mmCIF file of C-alpha atoms and ligand atoms in Angstrom:
data_model
loop_
_atom_site.group_PDB
_atom_site.id
_atom_site.type_symbol
_atom_site.label_atom_id
_atom_site.label_comp_id
_atom_site.label_asym_id
_atom_site.label_seq_id
_atom_site.Cartn_x
_atom_site.Cartn_y
_atom_site.Cartn_z
ATOM 1 C CA MET A 1 -10.094 -9.534 16.496
ATOM 2 C CA SER A 2 -7.132 -7.197 16.480
ATOM 3 C CA HIS A 3 -6.127 -5.625 13.205
ATOM 4 C CA THR A 4 -2.854 -3.827 13.786
ATOM 5 C CA ARG A 5 -1.902 -3.166 10.183
ATOM 6 C CA LYS A 6 -3.237 0.123 8.831
ATOM 7 C CA ARG A 7 -5.749 -0.569 6.105
ATOM 8 C CA LEU A 8 -4.923 0.585 2.595
ATOM 9 C CA VAL A 9 -7.482 1.118 -0.156
ATOM 10 C CA MET A 10 -5.847 1.780 -3.503
ATOM 11 C CA GLY A 11 -7.539 2.620 -6.787
ATOM 12 C CA ASN A 12 -6.125 1.351 -10.069
ATOM 13 C CA TRP A 13 -7.553 3.494 -12.851
ATOM 14 C CA LYS A 14 -5.963 1.257 -15.494
ATOM 15 C CA MET A 15 -6.033 2.988 -18.917
ATOM 16 C CA HIS A 16 -9.008 5.187 -18.123
ATOM 17 C CA GLY A 17 -9.339 8.907 -17.634
ATOM 18 C CA SER A 18 -8.915 12.304 -19.231
ATOM 19 C CA PHE A 19 -7.723 15.556 -17.759
ATOM 20 C CA ALA A 20 -11.316 16.757 -17.255
ATOM 21 C CA ALA A 21 -12.696 13.444 -15.950
ATOM 22 C CA ASN A 22 -9.777 13.059 -13.534
ATOM 23 C CA ALA A 23 -10.248 16.601 -12.240
ATOM 24 C CA ALA A 24 -13.887 15.894 -11.411
ATOM 25 C CA LEU A 25 -13.083 12.548 -9.764
ATOM 26 C CA LEU A 26 -10.149 13.910 -7.758
ATOM 27 C CA ASP A 27 -12.072 16.970 -6.585
ATOM 28 C CA GLU A 28 -14.775 14.725 -5.177
ATOM 29 C CA LEU A 29 -12.233 12.407 -3.569
ATOM 30 C CA VAL A 30 -10.369 15.276 -1.931
ATOM 31 C CA ALA A 31 -13.566 16.899 -0.661
ATOM 32 C CA GLU A 32 -14.905 13.679 0.855
ATOM 33 C CA ALA A 33 -11.718 11.848 1.827
ATOM 34 C CA PRO A 34 -11.834 12.908 5.482
ATOM 35 C CA GLN A 35 -15.109 10.971 5.819
ATOM 36 C CA ALA A 36 -13.574 7.816 4.395
ATOM 37 C CA GLY A 37 -12.551 6.569 7.832
ATOM 38 C CA ASP A 38 -9.170 5.418 9.047
ATOM 39 C CA ALA A 39 -7.989 3.660 5.924
ATOM 40 C CA GLU A 40 -5.098 5.037 3.933
ATOM 41 C CA VAL A 41 -6.402 5.976 0.471
ATOM 42 C CA ALA A 42 -4.355 6.054 -2.738
ATOM 43 C CA VAL A 43 -4.874 6.131 -6.503
ATOM 44 C CA CYS A 44 -2.679 4.789 -9.314
ATOM 45 C CA ALA A 45 -3.079 6.567 -12.651
ATOM 46 C CA PRO A 46 -1.604 6.347 -16.160
ATOM 47 C CA PHE A 47 1.785 8.079 -16.459
ATOM 48 C CA PRO A 48 0.601 11.241 -18.293
ATOM 49 C CA TYR A 49 -1.750 12.084 -15.432
ATOM 50 C CA LEU A 50 0.681 11.648 -12.544
ATOM 51 C CA ALA A 51 1.555 15.348 -12.605
ATOM 52 C CA GLN A 52 -2.168 16.113 -12.352
ATOM 53 C CA LEU A 53 -2.369 13.876 -9.279
ATOM 54 C CA GLN A 54 0.708 15.516 -7.799
ATOM 55 C CA GLY A 55 -0.905 18.947 -8.128
ATOM 56 C CA THR A 56 -4.461 18.071 -7.155
ATOM 57 C CA LEU A 57 -3.657 15.762 -4.240
ATOM 58 C CA ALA A 58 -0.947 17.931 -2.665
ATOM 59 C CA GLY A 59 -1.889 18.577 0.944
ATOM 60 C CA SER A 60 -4.695 16.000 0.871
ATOM 61 C CA PRO A 61 -4.640 12.689 2.754
ATOM 62 C CA ILE A 62 -4.726 10.810 -0.566
ATOM 63 C CA SER A 63 -1.431 9.511 -1.921
ATOM 64 C CA TRP A 64 -0.780 8.440 -5.484
ATOM 65 C CA GLY A 65 1.176 6.042 -7.580
ATOM 66 C CA ALA A 66 2.005 4.636 -11.011
ATOM 67 C CA GLN A 67 0.836 1.380 -12.580
ATOM 68 C CA ASP A 68 4.218 0.134 -13.784
ATOM 69 C CA VAL A 69 7.922 0.959 -13.691
ATOM 70 C CA SER A 70 10.990 0.025 -15.701
ATOM 71 C CA ILE A 71 13.495 -2.511 -14.398
ATOM 72 C CA HIS A 72 16.246 -0.181 -15.619
ATOM 73 C CA THR A 73 17.405 2.993 -13.939
ATOM 74 C CA GLN A 74 18.182 4.909 -17.163
ATOM 75 C CA GLY A 75 19.349 4.470 -20.718
ATOM 76 C CA ALA A 76 18.166 3.455 -24.165
ATOM 77 C CA TYR A 77 14.754 2.094 -23.171
ATOM 78 C CA THR A 78 12.335 4.013 -25.361
ATOM 79 C CA GLY A 79 8.893 4.333 -23.855
ATOM 80 C CA GLU A 80 9.885 3.244 -20.368
ATOM 81 C CA VAL A 81 9.675 5.232 -17.146
ATOM 82 C CA SER A 82 12.201 4.733 -14.348
ATOM 83 C CA ALA A 83 11.573 4.578 -10.627
ATOM 84 C CA GLY A 84 13.854 7.578 -10.177
ATOM 85 C CA MET A 85 11.629 9.614 -12.516
ATOM 86 C CA LEU A 86 8.565 8.655 -10.501
ATOM 87 C CA ALA A 87 10.282 9.476 -7.212
ATOM 88 C CA ASP A 88 11.535 12.756 -8.672
ATOM 89 C CA PHE A 89 8.162 14.392 -8.408
ATOM 90 C CA GLY A 90 6.724 12.778 -5.350
ATOM 91 C CA CYS A 91 5.183 9.465 -6.375
ATOM 92 C CA THR A 92 4.612 7.115 -3.415
ATOM 93 C CA TRP A 93 3.406 3.816 -4.889
ATOM 94 C CA VAL A 94 3.960 1.680 -7.935
ATOM 95 C CA LEU A 95 2.048 -1.422 -8.997
ATOM 96 C CA CYS A 96 4.399 -4.233 -10.002
ATOM 97 C CA GLY A 97 3.233 -7.265 -11.934
ATOM 98 C CA HIS A 98 -0.464 -6.509 -12.251
ATOM 99 C CA SER A 99 -2.029 -9.561 -13.917
ATOM 100 C CA GLU A 100 -2.771 -7.515 -17.035
ATOM 101 C CA ARG A 101 0.948 -6.809 -17.380
ATOM 102 C CA ARG A 102 1.839 -10.442 -16.748
ATOM 103 C CA ALA A 103 -0.740 -11.640 -19.287
ATOM 104 C CA LEU A 104 -0.541 -8.952 -21.966
ATOM 105 C CA HIS A 105 3.142 -7.991 -21.706
ATOM 106 C CA GLY A 106 4.648 -11.301 -20.684
ATOM 107 C CA GLU A 107 6.091 -10.030 -17.414
ATOM 108 C CA THR A 108 7.707 -12.871 -15.520
ATOM 109 C CA SER A 109 7.851 -13.186 -11.743
ATOM 110 C CA ASP A 110 11.603 -12.517 -11.858
ATOM 111 C CA GLN A 111 10.983 -9.286 -13.762
ATOM 112 C CA VAL A 112 8.238 -8.299 -11.346
ATOM 113 C CA ALA A 113 10.608 -8.806 -8.404
ATOM 114 C CA ALA A 114 13.289 -6.794 -10.227
ATOM 115 C CA LYS A 115 10.783 -3.983 -10.712
ATOM 116 C CA ALA A 116 9.977 -4.074 -7.008
ATOM 117 C CA ALA A 117 13.686 -3.916 -6.167
ATOM 118 C CA THR A 118 14.215 -0.947 -8.500
ATOM 119 C CA ALA A 119 11.232 0.824 -6.986
ATOM 120 C CA LEU A 120 12.496 0.224 -3.438
ATOM 121 C CA ALA A 121 15.945 1.519 -4.348
ATOM 122 C CA ALA A 122 14.333 4.777 -5.499
ATOM 123 C CA GLY A 123 12.308 5.094 -2.286
ATOM 124 C CA LEU A 124 8.970 4.068 -3.780
ATOM 125 C CA THR A 125 6.651 1.490 -2.246
ATOM 126 C CA PRO A 126 5.964 -1.372 -4.659
ATOM 127 C CA VAL A 127 2.593 -3.083 -4.591
ATOM 128 C CA VAL A 128 3.450 -6.535 -5.917
ATOM 129 C CA CYS A 129 0.450 -8.248 -7.499
ATOM 130 C CA VAL A 130 0.015 -12.013 -7.514
ATOM 131 C CA GLY A 131 -2.929 -14.206 -8.445
ATOM 132 C CA GLU A 132 -4.009 -17.431 -10.083
ATOM 133 C CA THR A 133 -6.142 -18.054 -13.171
ATOM 134 C CA LEU A 134 -9.384 -20.005 -13.114
ATOM 135 C CA ASP A 135 -7.565 -23.003 -14.630
ATOM 136 C CA ASP A 136 -5.030 -22.851 -11.800
ATOM 137 C CA ARG A 137 -7.836 -22.815 -9.239
ATOM 138 C CA ASP A 138 -9.798 -25.586 -10.909
ATOM 139 C CA GLY A 139 -6.603 -27.623 -11.073
ATOM 140 C CA ASP A 140 -5.951 -27.138 -7.363
ATOM 141 C CA GLN A 141 -2.759 -25.223 -8.149
ATOM 142 C CA VAL A 142 -3.449 -22.007 -6.239
ATOM 143 C CA GLU A 143 -0.704 -22.263 -3.606
ATOM 144 C CA CYS A 144 1.767 -23.637 -6.127
ATOM 145 C CA VAL A 145 1.182 -20.727 -8.537
ATOM 146 C CA ILE A 146 1.153 -18.035 -5.845
ATOM 147 C CA GLY A 147 4.233 -19.611 -4.247
ATOM 148 C CA ASP A 148 6.096 -19.462 -7.572
ATOM 149 C CA GLN A 149 5.063 -15.835 -8.128
ATOM 150 C CA LEU A 150 6.184 -14.910 -4.616
ATOM 151 C CA GLU A 151 9.488 -16.767 -4.646
ATOM 152 C CA PRO A 152 11.698 -14.088 -6.291
ATOM 153 C CA VAL A 153 9.978 -11.410 -4.237
ATOM 154 C CA LEU A 154 10.669 -13.265 -0.974
ATOM 155 C CA ALA A 155 14.290 -13.569 -2.106
ATOM 156 C CA LEU A 156 14.591 -9.777 -1.887
ATOM 157 C CA GLY A 157 15.004 -10.330 1.856
ATOM 158 C CA THR A 158 13.398 -9.245 5.099
ATOM 159 C CA GLU A 159 14.339 -5.581 4.948
ATOM 160 C CA ALA A 160 12.954 -5.146 1.425
ATOM 161 C CA LEU A 161 9.800 -7.109 2.237
ATOM 162 C CA GLY A 162 9.174 -4.828 5.181
ATOM 163 C CA ARG A 163 8.869 -1.907 2.772
ATOM 164 C CA LEU A 164 6.469 -3.314 0.196
ATOM 165 C CA VAL A 165 2.830 -4.304 -0.113
ATOM 166 C CA ILE A 166 1.413 -7.488 -1.666
ATOM 167 C CA ALA A 167 -1.878 -7.556 -3.564
ATOM 168 C CA TYR A 168 -3.645 -10.866 -4.057
ATOM 169 C CA GLU A 169 -5.777 -10.584 -7.170
ATOM 170 C CA PRO A 170 -7.273 -13.798 -8.541
ATOM 171 C CA VAL A 171 -7.272 -13.268 -12.308
ATOM 172 C CA TRP A 172 -10.757 -14.747 -12.601
ATOM 173 C CA ALA A 173 -12.131 -12.048 -10.305
ATOM 174 C CA ILE A 174 -10.577 -9.000 -12.004
ATOM 175 C CA GLY A 175 -13.096 -6.933 -13.944
ATOM 176 C CA THR A 176 -15.481 -9.887 -14.105
ATOM 177 C CA GLY A 177 -17.893 -8.944 -11.365
ATOM 178 C CA ARG A 178 -17.024 -12.273 -9.747
ATOM 179 C CA THR A 179 -15.406 -11.685 -6.354
ATOM 180 C CA ALA A 180 -13.612 -14.348 -4.364
ATOM 181 C CA THR A 181 -15.651 -15.184 -1.290
ATOM 182 C CA PRO A 182 -14.148 -13.744 1.892
ATOM 183 C CA GLU A 183 -13.193 -17.310 2.888
ATOM 184 C CA GLN A 184 -11.507 -18.028 -0.463
ATOM 185 C CA ALA A 185 -9.574 -14.768 -0.255
ATOM 186 C CA GLN A 186 -8.632 -15.283 3.404
ATOM 187 C CA ALA A 187 -7.275 -18.769 2.669
ATOM 188 C CA VAL A 188 -4.845 -17.380 0.090
ATOM 189 C CA HIS A 189 -3.996 -14.350 2.240
ATOM 190 C CA ALA A 190 -3.147 -16.711 5.111
ATOM 191 C CA PHE A 191 -0.879 -18.688 2.787
ATOM 192 C CA ILE A 192 0.859 -15.465 1.666
ATOM 193 C CA ARG A 193 1.110 -14.316 5.297
ATOM 194 C CA GLN A 194 2.734 -17.607 6.265
ATOM 195 C CA SER A 195 5.260 -17.273 3.419
ATOM 196 C CA LEU A 196 6.092 -13.731 4.517
ATOM 197 C CA THR A 197 6.321 -14.727 8.178
ATOM 198 C CA GLN A 198 8.885 -17.384 7.298
ATOM 199 C CA GLN A 199 11.008 -14.540 5.913
ATOM 200 C CA GLY A 200 10.541 -12.436 9.042
ATOM 201 C CA ALA A 201 8.051 -10.130 7.312
ATOM 202 C CA GLY A 202 4.713 -11.172 8.762
ATOM 203 C CA GLN A 203 3.479 -7.594 9.115
ATOM 204 C CA VAL A 204 3.485 -6.790 5.401
ATOM 205 C CA ARG A 205 0.132 -5.492 4.241
ATOM 206 C CA ILE A 206 -1.737 -7.837 1.894
ATOM 207 C CA LEU A 207 -4.499 -6.270 -0.213
ATOM 208 C CA TYR A 208 -7.277 -8.156 -1.957
ATOM 209 C CA GLY A 209 -8.276 -7.196 -5.498
ATOM 210 C CA GLY A 210 -10.941 -8.474 -7.850
ATOM 211 C CA SER A 211 -14.347 -6.836 -8.336
ATOM 212 C CA VAL A 212 -14.285 -5.163 -4.918
ATOM 213 C CA LYS A 213 -17.329 -2.926 -4.443
ATOM 214 C CA ALA A 214 -18.833 -1.002 -1.557
ATOM 215 C CA GLY A 215 -21.267 -3.887 -1.089
ATOM 216 C CA ASN A 216 -18.653 -6.625 -0.588
ATOM 217 C CA ALA A 217 -15.755 -4.680 0.948
ATOM 218 C CA ALA A 218 -16.769 -4.983 4.604
ATOM 219 C CA SER A 219 -16.971 -8.784 4.555
ATOM 220 C CA LEU A 220 -13.562 -8.988 2.875
ATOM 221 C CA PHE A 221 -12.012 -6.506 5.324
ATOM 222 C CA ALA A 222 -13.379 -8.525 8.243
ATOM 223 C CA GLN A 223 -10.922 -11.308 7.407
ATOM 224 C CA PRO A 224 -7.839 -11.351 9.647
ATOM 225 C CA ASP A 225 -5.256 -11.338 6.843
ATOM 226 C CA ILE A 226 -6.948 -8.905 4.441
ATOM 227 C CA ASP A 227 -5.462 -5.462 5.011
ATOM 228 C CA GLY A 228 -7.315 -3.497 2.360
ATOM 229 C CA ALA A 229 -8.114 -3.556 -1.331
ATOM 230 C CA LEU A 230 -6.760 -2.851 -4.776
ATOM 231 C CA VAL A 231 -9.786 -1.544 -6.643
ATOM 232 C CA GLY A 232 -10.130 -1.303 -10.422
ATOM 233 C CA GLY A 233 -13.489 -0.410 -11.930
ATOM 234 C CA ALA A 234 -15.070 0.883 -8.721
ATOM 235 C CA SER A 235 -12.211 3.348 -8.178
ATOM 236 C CA LEU A 236 -13.479 5.405 -11.129
ATOM 237 C CA VAL A 237 -16.648 6.319 -9.223
ATOM 238 C CA ALA A 238 -15.763 8.627 -6.327
ATOM 239 C CA GLN A 239 -18.600 7.705 -3.988
ATOM 240 C CA GLU A 240 -18.223 3.970 -4.561
ATOM 241 C CA PHE A 241 -14.479 4.147 -3.984
ATOM 242 C CA LEU A 242 -14.878 6.209 -0.810
ATOM 243 C CA ASN A 243 -17.541 3.837 0.468
ATOM 244 C CA ILE A 244 -15.069 0.976 0.014
ATOM 245 C CA ALA A 245 -12.485 2.953 1.996
ATOM 246 C CA ALA A 246 -15.056 3.594 4.724
ATOM 247 C CA ALA A 247 -16.120 -0.073 4.909
HETATM 248 C C1 PEP B 1 -7.549 -4.320 -10.664
HETATM 249 O O1 PEP B 1 -7.465 -3.715 -11.723
HETATM 250 O O2 PEP B 1 -6.529 -4.447 -9.975
HETATM 251 C C2 PEP B 1 -8.847 -4.842 -10.246
HETATM 252 C C3 PEP B 1 -8.946 -5.551 -9.149
HETATM 253 O O3 PEP B 1 -9.925 -4.562 -11.063
HETATM 254 P P1 PEP B 1 -11.503 -4.707 -10.676
HETATM 255 O O4 PEP B 1 -11.683 -4.107 -9.319
HETATM 256 O O5 PEP B 1 -12.204 -3.922 -11.752
HETATM 257 O O6 PEP B 1 -11.816 -6.148 -10.703
#
């Protein structure tokens, strides 16, 4: 099996961390990253700690990103952070439309696509998250739901698609310890790949997320359309995260 797309393993710290805890985690990641194999490794932290990542990860093979971005470029948007601000000090990635933001902050797929567009305009790489709930899956609505979530993103066009990453994260597998089987994940990744290919963007990297651990990463990565992982809980433990990257 040929896997031409460079694998990407990205940690999502969510709202975890402290200056001291991050320092310990990052030091271990930096020291051991060269042994993590050929995968590209990245971490996405809460906004206040991005400067810490910038300083600690400078010169290391690990890149870093934010977990959200404003749709707006500047103005009276108290509490928001623009893509330009993130780009200003060297941020590479930004998660757009993580399921927790869709569920807890009411982000719509149109808004998620607008965030991705804003990020691209500032030179960042958006990681656009999509995924179905358990009800969607039980109701046989997976492709319908993922298709709807993807639609405004696909409308950004071939050039934009070529510069972003998609993460498939079934909501029922996030933080639950319940991972999609490699076959379940591959089926949805193939559907996403087909949708991207129809837009001339078949080489976009598609990450899987949802209770990925060192013990299940290899079987997921063996699937032809899984190009890496978006890792929540396990990204807070350096050795576990690096073992996923090495898988
Ligand atoms: C996530 O936060 O994107 C995620 C997949 O979380 P976990 O790995 O903890 O399920």
